[in-house]
PDB file of C-alpha atoms and ligand atoms in Angstrom:
ATOM      1  CA  UNK A   1       0.019   0.089   0.024  1.00 42.00           C
ATOM      2  CA  UNK A   2       2.890   2.290   0.846  1.00 42.00           C
ATOM      3  CA  UNK A   3       4.056   1.824  -2.944  1.00 46.00           C
ATOM      4  CA  UNK A   4       0.607   2.642  -4.184  1.00 52.00           C
ATOM      5  CA  UNK A   5       0.411   5.867  -2.353  1.00 49.00           C
ATOM      6  CA  UNK A   6       3.803   6.707  -3.364  1.00 51.00           C
ATOM      7  CA  UNK A   7       4.883   7.742   0.157  1.00 53.00           C
ATOM      8  CA  UNK A   8       6.342   5.669   2.828  1.00 55.00           C
ATOM      9  CA  UNK A   9       4.852   7.912   5.597  1.00 54.00           C
ATOM     10  CA  UNK A  10       1.442   6.324   5.009  1.00 55.00           C
ATOM     11  CA  UNK A  11       2.255   3.723   7.843  1.00 56.00           C
ATOM     12  CA  UNK A  12       2.243   6.456  10.392  1.00 56.00           C
ATOM     13  CA  UNK A  13      -1.465   6.895   9.630  1.00 65.00           C
ATOM     14  CA  UNK A  14      -1.982   3.334  11.168  1.00 79.00           C
ATOM     15  CA  UNK A  15      -2.953   4.035  14.689  1.00 82.00           C
ATOM     16  CA  UNK A  16      -1.132   1.051  16.081  1.00 85.00           C
ATOM     17  CA  UNK A  17       2.087   2.091  14.410  1.00 84.00           C
ATOM     18  CA  UNK A  18       1.664   5.592  15.602  1.00 85.00           C
ATOM     19  CA  UNK A  19       1.140   4.562  19.175  1.00 87.00           C
ATOM     20  CA  UNK A  20       4.140   2.266  19.112  1.00 87.00           C
ATOM     21  CA  UNK A  21       6.317   5.052  17.746  1.00 88.00           C
ATOM     22  CA  UNK A  22       5.226   7.313  20.330  1.00 89.00           C
ATOM     23  CA  UNK A  23       5.667   4.949  23.176  1.00 89.00           C
ATOM     24  CA  UNK A  24       9.215   4.382  22.026  1.00 91.00           C
ATOM     25  CA  UNK A  25       9.983   8.025  21.718  1.00 93.00           C
ATOM     26  CA  UNK A  26       8.679   8.697  25.248  1.00 93.00           C
ATOM     27  CA  UNK A  27      10.711   5.773  26.597  1.00 94.00           C
ATOM     28  CA  UNK A  28      13.739   7.028  24.881  1.00 96.00           C
ATOM     29  CA  UNK A  29      13.338  10.366  26.578  1.00 96.00           C
ATOM     30  CA  UNK A  30      12.824   8.665  29.961  1.00 96.00           C
ATOM     31  CA  UNK A  31      15.846   6.435  29.376  1.00 97.00           C
ATOM     32  CA  UNK A  32      18.210   9.286  28.363  1.00 96.00           C
ATOM     33  CA  UNK A  33      17.212  11.506  31.476  1.00 95.00           C
ATOM     34  CA  UNK A  34      17.072   8.596  33.945  1.00 95.00           C
ATOM     35  CA  UNK A  35      19.210   9.048  37.074  1.00 96.00           C
ATOM     36  CA  UNK A  36      20.691   5.486  37.363  1.00 97.00           C
ATOM     37  CA  UNK A  37      21.102   5.510  41.026  1.00 96.00           C
ATOM     38  CA  UNK A  38      17.426   6.462  41.711  1.00 96.00           C
ATOM     39  CA  UNK A  39      15.755   4.300  38.858  1.00 98.00           C
ATOM     40  CA  UNK A  40      17.722   1.355  38.289  1.00 98.00           C
ATOM     41  CA  UNK A  41      18.335  -1.728  40.572  1.00 98.00           C
ATOM     42  CA  UNK A  42      20.170  -5.037  40.305  1.00 98.00           C
ATOM     43  CA  UNK A  43      18.454  -8.057  41.187  1.00 98.00           C
ATOM     44  CA  UNK A  44      20.457 -11.290  41.944  1.00 97.00           C
ATOM     45  CA  UNK A  45      19.598 -14.940  41.019  1.00 98.00           C
ATOM     46  CA  UNK A  46      21.381 -17.886  42.475  1.00 97.00           C
ATOM     47  CA  UNK A  47      23.426 -20.313  40.661  1.00 97.00           C
ATOM     48  CA  UNK A  48      23.858 -23.703  42.251  1.00 97.00           C
ATOM     49  CA  UNK A  49      26.434 -26.644  41.980  1.00 97.00           C
ATOM     50  CA  UNK A  50      25.875 -30.290  41.751  1.00 96.00           C
ATOM     51  CA  UNK A  51      25.716 -30.835  45.372  1.00 94.00           C
ATOM     52  CA  UNK A  52      23.077 -27.969  45.760  1.00 93.00           C
ATOM     53  CA  UNK A  53      25.582 -25.500  47.256  1.00 93.00           C
ATOM     54  CA  UNK A  54      25.302 -21.818  46.285  1.00 94.00           C
ATOM     55  CA  UNK A  55      28.257 -21.151  43.873  1.00 95.00           C
ATOM     56  CA  UNK A  56      27.382 -17.660  42.480  1.00 96.00           C
ATOM     57  CA  UNK A  57      24.829 -15.110  41.379  1.00 97.00           C
ATOM     58  CA  UNK A  58      23.812 -13.433  38.259  1.00 98.00           C
ATOM     59  CA  UNK A  59      23.121  -9.645  38.237  1.00 98.00           C
ATOM     60  CA  UNK A  60      20.001  -8.898  36.372  1.00 98.00           C
ATOM     61  CA  UNK A  61      18.946  -5.385  35.643  1.00 98.00           C
ATOM     62  CA  UNK A  62      15.482  -3.887  36.538  1.00 98.00           C
ATOM     63  CA  UNK A  63      14.125  -0.320  35.868  1.00 98.00           C
ATOM     64  CA  UNK A  64      11.990   1.204  38.504  1.00 97.00           C
ATOM     65  CA  UNK A  65      10.254   3.578  35.995  1.00 95.00           C
ATOM     66  CA  UNK A  66       8.774   6.630  37.496  1.00 91.00           C
ATOM     67  CA  UNK A  67       5.295   6.152  36.034  1.00 93.00           C
ATOM     68  CA  UNK A  68       5.230   2.554  34.547  1.00 93.00           C
ATOM     69  CA  UNK A  69       6.557   0.602  37.465  1.00 95.00           C
ATOM     70  CA  UNK A  70       9.148  -2.213  37.370  1.00 96.00           C
ATOM     71  CA  UNK A  71      10.268  -2.913  33.872  1.00 97.00           C
ATOM     72  CA  UNK A  72      12.183  -5.990  32.783  1.00 97.00           C
ATOM     73  CA  UNK A  73      15.292  -5.821  30.648  1.00 97.00           C
ATOM     74  CA  UNK A  74      13.676  -6.988  27.478  1.00 96.00           C
ATOM     75  CA  UNK A  75      11.503  -3.861  27.691  1.00 96.00           C
ATOM     76  CA  UNK A  76      14.287  -1.487  27.667  1.00 97.00           C
ATOM     77  CA  UNK A  77      17.678  -3.026  26.949  1.00 97.00           C
ATOM     78  CA  UNK A  78      17.174  -3.199  23.265  1.00 96.00           C
ATOM     79  CA  UNK A  79      16.382   0.506  23.137  1.00 96.00           C
ATOM     80  CA  UNK A  80      19.295   1.234  25.447  1.00 97.00           C
ATOM     81  CA  UNK A  81      21.603  -0.535  23.045  1.00 96.00           C
ATOM     82  CA  UNK A  82      20.112   1.219  19.975  1.00 95.00           C
ATOM     83  CA  UNK A  83      20.599   4.677  21.378  1.00 96.00           C
ATOM     84  CA  UNK A  84      23.938   4.045  23.109  1.00 96.00           C
ATOM     85  CA  UNK A  85      22.697   4.544  26.766  1.00 98.00           C
ATOM     86  CA  UNK A  86      23.765   0.988  27.264  1.00 98.00           C
ATOM     87  CA  UNK A  87      27.352   2.084  27.674  1.00 98.00           C
ATOM     88  CA  UNK A  88      27.044   4.289  30.691  1.00 98.00           C
ATOM     89  CA  UNK A  89      24.185   2.142  32.082  1.00 98.00           C
ATOM     90  CA  UNK A  90      26.405  -1.051  31.514  1.00 98.00           C
ATOM     91  CA  UNK A  91      29.255   0.646  33.396  1.00 98.00           C
ATOM     92  CA  UNK A  92      26.827   1.414  36.220  1.00 98.00           C
ATOM     93  CA  UNK A  93      25.732  -2.295  36.318  1.00 98.00           C
ATOM     94  CA  UNK A  94      29.433  -3.307  36.434  1.00 98.00           C
ATOM     95  CA  UNK A  95      30.261  -1.043  39.286  1.00 98.00           C
ATOM     96  CA  UNK A  96      27.169  -2.002  41.370  1.00 98.00           C
ATOM     97  CA  UNK A  97      27.478  -5.749  40.907  1.00 98.00           C
ATOM     98  CA  UNK A  98      31.119  -5.737  41.711  1.00 98.00           C
ATOM     99  CA  UNK A  99      30.696  -3.518  44.858  1.00 97.00           C
ATOM    100  CA  UNK A 100      27.901  -5.948  45.892  1.00 96.00           C
ATOM    101  CA  UNK A 101      30.044  -8.957  45.253  1.00 96.00           C
ATOM    102  CA  UNK A 102      32.800  -7.371  47.279  1.00 96.00           C
ATOM    103  CA  UNK A 103      30.561  -6.519  50.062  1.00 94.00           C
ATOM    104  CA  UNK A 104      29.118 -10.009  50.341  1.00 93.00           C
ATOM    105  CA  UNK A 105      32.701 -11.327  50.139  1.00 92.00           C
ATOM    106  CA  UNK A 106      33.715  -9.265  53.149  1.00 90.00           C
ATOM    107  CA  UNK A 107      30.565 -10.148  55.080  1.00 87.00           C
ATOM    108  CA  UNK A 108      31.957 -13.557  54.393  1.00 78.00           C
ATOM    109  CA  UNK A 109      29.722 -16.125  56.062  1.00 67.00           C
ATOM    110  CA  UNK A 110      29.475 -18.116  52.772  1.00 69.00           C
ATOM    111  CA  UNK A 111      31.349 -16.458  50.019  1.00 79.00           C
ATOM    112  CA  UNK A 112      30.298 -16.718  46.406  1.00 89.00           C
ATOM    113  CA  UNK A 113      32.663 -18.068  43.845  1.00 93.00           C
ATOM    114  CA  UNK A 114      31.345 -15.904  41.145  1.00 96.00           C
ATOM    115  CA  UNK A 115      29.284 -12.633  40.186  1.00 98.00           C
ATOM    116  CA  UNK A 116      27.981 -12.994  36.699  1.00 98.00           C
ATOM    117  CA  UNK A 117      27.326  -9.637  34.733  1.00 98.00           C
ATOM    118  CA  UNK A 118      25.630  -9.478  31.335  1.00 98.00           C
ATOM    119  CA  UNK A 119      27.611  -7.545  28.733  1.00 98.00           C
ATOM    120  CA  UNK A 120      25.839  -6.227  25.610  1.00 96.00           C
ATOM    121  CA  UNK A 121      27.542  -6.074  22.126  1.00 93.00           C
ATOM    122  CA  UNK A 122      27.679  -2.341  22.008  1.00 93.00           C
ATOM    123  CA  UNK A 123      29.252  -2.137  25.448  1.00 96.00           C
ATOM    124  CA  UNK A 124      31.929  -4.816  24.916  1.00 96.00           C
ATOM    125  CA  UNK A 125      32.999  -3.343  21.380  1.00 94.00           C
ATOM    126  CA  UNK A 126      33.838  -0.046  23.202  1.00 95.00           C
ATOM    127  CA  UNK A 127      37.471   0.602  22.787  1.00 94.00           C
ATOM    128  CA  UNK A 128      37.885   1.290  26.472  1.00 96.00           C
ATOM    129  CA  UNK A 129      35.747  -1.618  27.727  1.00 97.00           C
ATOM    130  CA  UNK A 130      38.723  -3.551  29.279  1.00 97.00           C
ATOM    131  CA  UNK A 131      40.000  -0.391  30.971  1.00 97.00           C
ATOM    132  CA  UNK A 132      36.527   0.259  32.456  1.00 98.00           C
ATOM    133  CA  UNK A 133      36.206  -3.178  33.948  1.00 98.00           C
ATOM    134  CA  UNK A 134      39.887  -2.833  35.361  1.00 98.00           C
ATOM    135  CA  UNK A 135      38.847   0.507  36.884  1.00 98.00           C
ATOM    136  CA  UNK A 136      35.694  -0.979  38.583  1.00 98.00           C
ATOM    137  CA  UNK A 137      37.850  -3.980  40.055  1.00 98.00           C
ATOM    138  CA  UNK A 138      40.415  -1.483  41.374  1.00 98.00           C
ATOM    139  CA  UNK A 139      37.749   0.809  42.918  1.00 98.00           C
ATOM    140  CA  UNK A 140      35.641  -2.010  44.464  1.00 98.00           C
ATOM    141  CA  UNK A 141      38.467  -4.240  45.425  1.00 97.00           C
ATOM    142  CA  UNK A 142      36.664  -7.234  44.152  1.00 97.00           C
ATOM    143  CA  UNK A 143      38.916 -10.232  43.486  1.00 97.00           C
ATOM    144  CA  UNK A 144      38.983 -10.374  39.583  1.00 98.00           C
ATOM    145  CA  UNK A 145      38.512 -14.164  39.788  1.00 97.00           C
ATOM    146  CA  UNK A 146      35.109 -13.725  41.151  1.00 97.00           C
ATOM    147  CA  UNK A 147      33.815 -11.584  38.185  1.00 98.00           C
ATOM    148  CA  UNK A 148      32.225 -13.627  35.234  1.00 98.00           C
ATOM    149  CA  UNK A 149      31.330 -11.710  32.112  1.00 98.00           C
ATOM    150  CA  UNK A 150      28.353 -13.093  30.148  1.00 98.00           C
ATOM    151  CA  UNK A 151      28.767 -12.659  26.467  1.00 96.00           C
ATOM    152  CA  UNK A 152      26.460 -13.690  23.698  1.00 92.00           C
ATOM    153  CA  UNK A 153      27.105 -15.436  20.529  1.00 90.00           C
ATOM    154  CA  UNK A 154      26.003 -12.513  18.370  1.00 87.00           C
ATOM    155  CA  UNK A 155      28.683 -10.400  19.986  1.00 86.00           C
ATOM    156  CA  UNK A 156      31.436 -12.950  19.554  1.00 86.00           C
ATOM    157  CA  UNK A 157      30.827 -13.349  15.784  1.00 84.00           C
ATOM    158  CA  UNK A 158      30.913  -9.529  15.017  1.00 84.00           C
ATOM    159  CA  UNK A 159      34.741  -9.132  15.295  1.00 85.00           C
ATOM    160  CA  UNK A 160      36.529 -12.394  16.300  1.00 87.00           C
ATOM    161  CA  UNK A 161      40.116 -11.001  16.210  1.00 88.00           C
ATOM    162  CA  UNK A 162      39.264  -8.003  18.286  1.00 90.00           C
ATOM    163  CA  UNK A 163      37.086  -9.887  20.654  1.00 93.00           C
ATOM    164  CA  UNK A 164      39.843 -12.447  21.261  1.00 93.00           C
ATOM    165  CA  UNK A 165      42.463  -9.669  21.958  1.00 94.00           C
ATOM    166  CA  UNK A 166      40.092  -7.931  24.349  1.00 95.00           C
ATOM    167  CA  UNK A 167      39.195 -11.229  26.244  1.00 97.00           C
ATOM    168  CA  UNK A 168      42.810 -12.069  26.587  1.00 97.00           C
ATOM    169  CA  UNK A 169      43.601  -8.725  28.268  1.00 96.00           C
ATOM    170  CA  UNK A 170      40.701  -9.404  30.623  1.00 97.00           C
ATOM    171  CA  UNK A 171      41.721 -13.076  31.249  1.00 98.00           C
ATOM    172  CA  UNK A 172      45.152 -11.804  32.270  1.00 97.00           C
ATOM    173  CA  UNK A 173      43.513  -9.808  35.036  1.00 97.00           C
ATOM    174  CA  UNK A 174      41.845 -13.023  36.123  1.00 98.00           C
ATOM    175  CA  UNK A 175      38.347 -12.352  34.790  1.00 98.00           C
ATOM    176  CA  UNK A 176      36.234 -15.293  33.527  1.00 98.00           C
ATOM    177  CA  UNK A 177      33.938 -15.535  30.659  1.00 98.00           C
ATOM    178  CA  UNK A 178      30.570 -17.275  30.005  1.00 97.00           C
ATOM    179  CA  UNK A 179      28.777 -17.766  26.768  1.00 96.00           C
ATOM    180  CA  UNK A 180      25.149 -16.998  27.492  1.00 96.00           C
ATOM    181  CA  UNK A 181      22.019 -18.318  25.715  1.00 94.00           C
ATOM    182  CA  UNK A 182      24.277 -20.971  24.042  1.00 94.00           C
ATOM    183  CA  UNK A 183      22.578 -22.626  21.141  1.00 89.00           C
ATOM    184  CA  UNK A 184      20.332 -19.816  20.145  1.00 89.00           C
ATOM    185  CA  UNK A 185      23.036 -17.971  18.054  1.00 84.00           C
ATOM    186  CA  UNK A 186      25.422 -18.859  15.195  1.00 80.00           C
ATOM    187  CA  UNK A 187      28.748 -19.570  16.889  1.00 77.00           C
ATOM    188  CA  UNK A 188      30.738 -22.165  15.260  1.00 82.00           C
ATOM    189  CA  UNK A 189      32.813 -24.920  17.028  1.00 85.00           C
ATOM    190  CA  UNK A 190      36.087 -23.382  15.920  1.00 84.00           C
ATOM    191  CA  UNK A 191      34.895 -20.086  17.569  1.00 86.00           C
ATOM    192  CA  UNK A 192      34.399 -21.952  20.764  1.00 90.00           C
ATOM    193  CA  UNK A 193      37.901 -23.247  20.506  1.00 88.00           C
ATOM    194  CA  UNK A 194      39.465 -19.931  19.735  1.00 88.00           C
ATOM    195  CA  UNK A 195      37.959 -17.789  22.470  1.00 93.00           C
ATOM    196  CA  UNK A 196      38.979 -18.156  26.124  1.00 95.00           C
ATOM    197  CA  UNK A 197      35.549 -19.044  27.465  1.00 96.00           C
ATOM    198  CA  UNK A 198      35.187 -20.644  30.803  1.00 97.00           C
ATOM    199  CA  UNK A 199      31.440 -21.583  30.728  1.00 97.00           C
ATOM    200  CA  UNK A 200      28.739 -22.560  28.453  1.00 97.00           C
ATOM    201  CA  UNK A 201      25.206 -21.461  29.635  1.00 97.00           C
ATOM    202  CA  UNK A 202      22.704 -23.589  27.949  1.00 97.00           C
ATOM    203  CA  UNK A 203      19.667 -21.549  26.941  1.00 97.00           C
ATOM    204  CA  UNK A 204      16.523 -22.026  28.822  1.00 97.00           C
ATOM    205  CA  UNK A 205      14.603 -22.881  25.545  1.00 97.00           C
ATOM    206  CA  UNK A 206      16.478 -26.281  25.524  1.00 97.00           C
ATOM    207  CA  UNK A 207      15.666 -26.981  29.115  1.00 98.00           C
ATOM    208  CA  UNK A 208      11.873 -26.037  29.200  1.00 97.00           C
ATOM    209  CA  UNK A 209      10.608 -29.394  27.730  1.00 96.00           C
ATOM    210  CA  UNK A 210      13.632 -31.674  28.345  1.00 97.00           C
ATOM    211  CA  UNK A 211      11.653 -34.110  30.501  1.00 96.00           C
ATOM    212  CA  UNK A 212       9.175 -34.528  27.649  1.00 96.00           C
ATOM    213  CA  UNK A 213      11.002 -34.097  24.596  1.00 96.00           C
ATOM    214  CA  UNK A 214      13.474 -36.680  23.550  1.00 96.00           C
ATOM    215  CA  UNK A 215      15.083 -34.531  20.955  1.00 95.00           C
ATOM    216  CA  UNK A 216      15.815 -31.718  23.353  1.00 96.00           C
ATOM    217  CA  UNK A 217      17.245 -34.335  25.907  1.00 97.00           C
ATOM    218  CA  UNK A 218      19.635 -35.753  23.412  1.00 97.00           C
ATOM    219  CA  UNK A 219      20.586 -32.248  22.150  1.00 95.00           C
ATOM    220  CA  UNK A 220      21.265 -31.015  25.802  1.00 97.00           C
ATOM    221  CA  UNK A 221      23.335 -34.100  26.430  1.00 97.00           C
ATOM    222  CA  UNK A 222      25.580 -33.502  23.550  1.00 96.00           C
ATOM    223  CA  UNK A 223      25.976 -29.789  24.430  1.00 95.00           C
ATOM    224  CA  UNK A 224      27.151 -30.985  27.864  1.00 97.00           C
ATOM    225  CA  UNK A 225      29.614 -33.479  26.249  1.00 97.00           C
ATOM    226  CA  UNK A 226      30.863 -30.575  23.928  1.00 95.00           C
ATOM    227  CA  UNK A 227      31.594 -28.435  26.882  1.00 95.00           C
ATOM    228  CA  UNK A 228      33.382 -31.141  28.630  1.00 95.00           C
ATOM    229  CA  UNK A 229      35.498 -31.781  25.431  1.00 94.00           C
ATOM    230  CA  UNK A 230      36.296 -28.070  25.296  1.00 94.00           C
ATOM    231  CA  UNK A 231      37.228 -28.097  29.045  1.00 96.00           C
ATOM    232  CA  UNK A 232      34.490 -25.674  29.861  1.00 97.00           C
ATOM    233  CA  UNK A 233      31.983 -25.581  32.671  1.00 97.00           C
ATOM    234  CA  UNK A 234      28.331 -26.104  31.820  1.00 98.00           C
ATOM    235  CA  UNK A 235      25.468 -24.306  33.314  1.00 98.00           C
ATOM    236  CA  UNK A 236      21.771 -24.979  32.527  1.00 98.00           C
ATOM    237  CA  UNK A 237      19.487 -21.889  32.513  1.00 98.00           C
ATOM    238  CA  UNK A 238      15.838 -21.874  33.276  1.00 98.00           C
ATOM    239  CA  UNK A 239      15.743 -25.019  35.409  1.00 98.00           C
ATOM    240  CA  UNK A 240      12.110 -25.047  36.927  1.00 98.00           C
ATOM    241  CA  UNK A 241      11.504 -28.607  37.935  1.00 98.00           C
ATOM    242  CA  UNK A 242      13.222 -31.330  39.929  1.00 97.00           C
ATOM    243  CA  UNK A 243      12.669 -33.703  36.883  1.00 98.00           C
ATOM    244  CA  UNK A 244      14.699 -31.322  34.768  1.00 98.00           C
ATOM    245  CA  UNK A 245      17.608 -31.111  37.242  1.00 98.00           C
ATOM    246  CA  UNK A 246      17.663 -34.929  37.605  1.00 97.00           C
ATOM    247  CA  UNK A 247      18.170 -35.239  33.792  1.00 98.00           C
ATOM    248  CA  UNK A 248      20.771 -32.613  33.534  1.00 98.00           C
ATOM    249  CA  UNK A 249      22.588 -33.920  36.467  1.00 98.00           C
ATOM    250  CA  UNK A 250      22.623 -37.421  34.945  1.00 97.00           C
ATOM    251  CA  UNK A 251      24.166 -35.794  31.761  1.00 98.00           C
ATOM    252  CA  UNK A 252      26.895 -34.363  33.851  1.00 98.00           C
ATOM    253  CA  UNK A 253      25.736 -30.585  33.877  1.00 98.00           C
ATOM    254  CA  UNK A 254      28.080 -28.759  36.365  1.00 98.00           C
ATOM    255  CA  UNK A 255      25.760 -25.913  37.438  1.00 98.00           C
ATOM    256  CA  UNK A 256      22.200 -24.897  37.579  1.00 98.00           C
ATOM    257  CA  UNK A 257      20.126 -21.661  37.560  1.00 98.00           C
ATOM    258  CA  UNK A 258      16.379 -21.177  37.508  1.00 98.00           C
ATOM    259  CA  UNK A 259      13.175 -20.564  39.510  1.00 98.00           C
ATOM    260  CA  UNK A 260      13.594 -23.930  41.042  1.00 97.00           C
ATOM    261  CA  UNK A 261      16.523 -22.475  43.234  1.00 96.00           C
ATOM    262  CA  UNK A 262      15.371 -18.928  43.409  1.00 96.00           C
ATOM    263  CA  UNK A 263      13.940 -16.049  41.355  1.00 97.00           C
ATOM    264  CA  UNK A 264      16.053 -12.857  40.823  1.00 98.00           C
ATOM    265  CA  UNK A 265      15.643 -10.616  43.856  1.00 97.00           C
ATOM    266  CA  UNK A 266      16.893  -7.392  45.271  1.00 96.00           C
ATOM    267  CA  UNK A 267      20.289  -7.556  47.128  1.00 95.00           C
ATOM    268  CA  UNK A 268      18.544  -7.201  50.469  1.00 93.00           C
ATOM    269  CA  UNK A 269      16.565 -10.359  49.946  1.00 92.00           C
ATOM    270  CA  UNK A 270      19.193 -12.459  48.488  1.00 90.00           C
ATOM    271  CA  UNK A 271      20.190 -15.070  51.142  1.00 71.00           C
ATOM    272  CA  UNK A 272      23.404 -16.719  51.162  1.00 51.00           C
TER     273      UNK A 272
HETATM  274  P1  LIG B   1      19.838 -13.890  30.598  1.00 94.76           P
HETATM  275  O1  LIG B   1      21.122 -13.125  30.830  1.00 94.76           O
HETATM  276  O2  LIG B   1      19.860 -14.997  29.740  1.00 94.76           O
HETATM  277  O3  LIG B   1      19.052 -13.958  32.004  1.00 94.76           O
HETATM  278  C1  LIG B   1      18.284 -15.003  32.253  1.00 94.76           C
HETATM  279  C2  LIG B   1      16.853 -14.561  32.216  1.00 94.76           C
HETATM  280  O4  LIG B   1      15.998 -15.710  32.551  1.00 94.76           O
HETATM  281  C3  LIG B   1      16.573 -13.550  33.258  1.00 94.76           C
HETATM  282  O5  LIG B   1      15.467 -12.669  32.844  1.00 94.76           O
HETATM  283  C4  LIG B   1      15.864 -14.398  34.495  1.00 94.76           C
HETATM  284  O6  LIG B   1      14.956 -13.736  35.268  1.00 94.76           O
HETATM  285  C5  LIG B   1      15.206 -15.522  33.589  1.00 94.76           C
HETATM  286  N1  LIG B   1      15.158 -16.687  34.271  1.00 94.76           N
HETATM  287  C6  LIG B   1      15.790 -17.200  35.296  1.00 94.76           C
HETATM  288  N2  LIG B   1      15.411 -18.447  35.685  1.00 94.76           N
HETATM  289  C7  LIG B   1      14.334 -18.690  35.016  1.00 94.76           C
HETATM  290  C8  LIG B   1      13.517 -19.807  35.035  1.00 94.76           C
HETATM  291  O7  LIG B   1      13.472 -20.868  35.689  1.00 94.76           O
HETATM  292  N3  LIG B   1      12.311 -19.659  34.129  1.00 94.76           N
HETATM  293  C9  LIG B   1      12.073 -18.621  33.286  1.00 94.76           C
HETATM  294  N4  LIG B   1      11.048 -18.618  32.512  1.00 94.76           N
HETATM  295  N5  LIG B   1      12.925 -17.645  33.299  1.00 94.76           N
HETATM  296  C10 LIG B   1      14.045 -17.687  34.218  1.00 94.76           C
HETATM  297  P2  LIG B   1      15.508 -11.022  32.752  1.00 94.76           P
HETATM  298  O8  LIG B   1      16.063 -10.738  34.176  1.00 94.76           O
HETATM  299  O9  LIG B   1      14.196 -10.650  32.465  1.00 94.76           O
HETATM  300  O10 LIG B   1      16.697 -10.624  31.933  1.00 94.76           O
HETATM  301  C11 LIG B   1      16.452 -10.896  30.441  1.00 94.76           C
HETATM  302  C12 LIG B   1      17.691 -10.780  29.729  1.00 94.76           C
HETATM  303  O11 LIG B   1      18.033  -9.273  29.767  1.00 94.76           O
HETATM  304  C13 LIG B   1      18.849 -11.454  30.249  1.00 94.76           C
HETATM  305  O12 LIG B   1      18.865 -12.711  29.831  1.00 94.76           O
HETATM  306  C14 LIG B   1      20.027 -10.559  29.594  1.00 94.76           C
HETATM  307  O13 LIG B   1      20.258 -10.954  28.337  1.00 94.76           O
HETATM  308  C15 LIG B   1      19.474  -9.205  29.641  1.00 94.76           C
HETATM  309  N6  LIG B   1      19.989  -8.408  30.806  1.00 94.76           N
HETATM  310  C16 LIG B   1      19.638  -8.463  32.127  1.00 94.76           C
HETATM  311  N7  LIG B   1      20.351  -7.658  32.872  1.00 94.76           N
HETATM  312  C17 LIG B   1      21.212  -7.012  32.014  1.00 94.76           C
HETATM  313  C18 LIG B   1      22.366  -6.033  32.086  1.00 94.76           C
HETATM  314  O14 LIG B   1      22.651  -5.766  33.288  1.00 94.76           O
HETATM  315  N8  LIG B   1      22.839  -5.752  30.869  1.00 94.76           N
HETATM  316  C19 LIG B   1      22.698  -6.183  29.831  1.00 94.76           C
HETATM  317  N9  LIG B   1      23.372  -5.966  28.768  1.00 94.76           N
HETATM  318  N10 LIG B   1      21.757  -7.184  29.545  1.00 94.76           N
HETATM  319  C20 LIG B   1      21.060  -7.572  30.602  1.00 94.76           C
HETATM  320 MG1  LIG B   2      22.913 -13.738  31.397  1.00 94.76          MG
HETATM  321 MG1  LIG B   3      20.694 -16.557  29.209  1.00 94.76          MG
HETATM  322 MG1  LIG B   4      18.870 -14.003  27.456  1.00 94.76          MG
END
């Protein structure tokens, strides 16, 4: 229809499109003017070992929007990436998560072995990303071995050489890396071998029906075997049922994360 009318602006007469464009524009303004300390908060979700012990936590961002209430990352991270706010926001997340991990470490009743922080492509591709992380580690005093950066396959395939160099620099500090949402992207086996990854996180979509779907069961079994071959630790995401844990455990999965063990919670409620 746009072609018939000869103008591509026709779609803006569609009320749905117009509403969406307006919502996005308003959200963009809110995101640009948000004061991070007041409006953003990190939630923490536990990661468990084979014996049920608490191994680590993943920091997950929430936006306490002044009028819309609590927003999940899928409602604002894509926009934050697009307009570049993810760079300062991601640095804020790094600082907060590392400070929290250092505080828990000092309180020390049962120390965590890792604090996982999600890193978006645009953030990682910044020339000063490694310096930013190093600065945060120095300021917060967190042992670099406790910091685990979660990268995605889409990020890794963008600039393999540059990524490898950047990862190597961070590895020298002692920082570890996990490959998030594994199985949903396009990473090749040679890529997994080339990059210094410590952990594969199997995407929750493969876990969801594992107890009913023989295909998913076999697939997950071979992902775990692949992880072992590559000497990586393997974590299953989105574990919700004991039956799923039993199957994963039988296949040799090293770590587990999901509602079965705990939902993401504010630091004050995260018990360890
Ligand atoms: P992710 O890194 O794969 O995080 C796991 C997501 O799965 C989280 O959603 C978590 O709440 C959810 N989840 C955990 N266990 C279960 C379960 O048993 N069942 C189900 N159905 N879901 C479960 P959340 O917190 O909404 O985050 C979504 C995504 O947003 C994250 O996926 C991550 O990619 C991104 N994200 C979150 N925080 C940050 C951040 O600080 N920076 C960046 N760049 N991305 C972030
Ligand atoms: Mg993650
Ligand atoms: Mg994931
Ligand atoms: Mg995800």
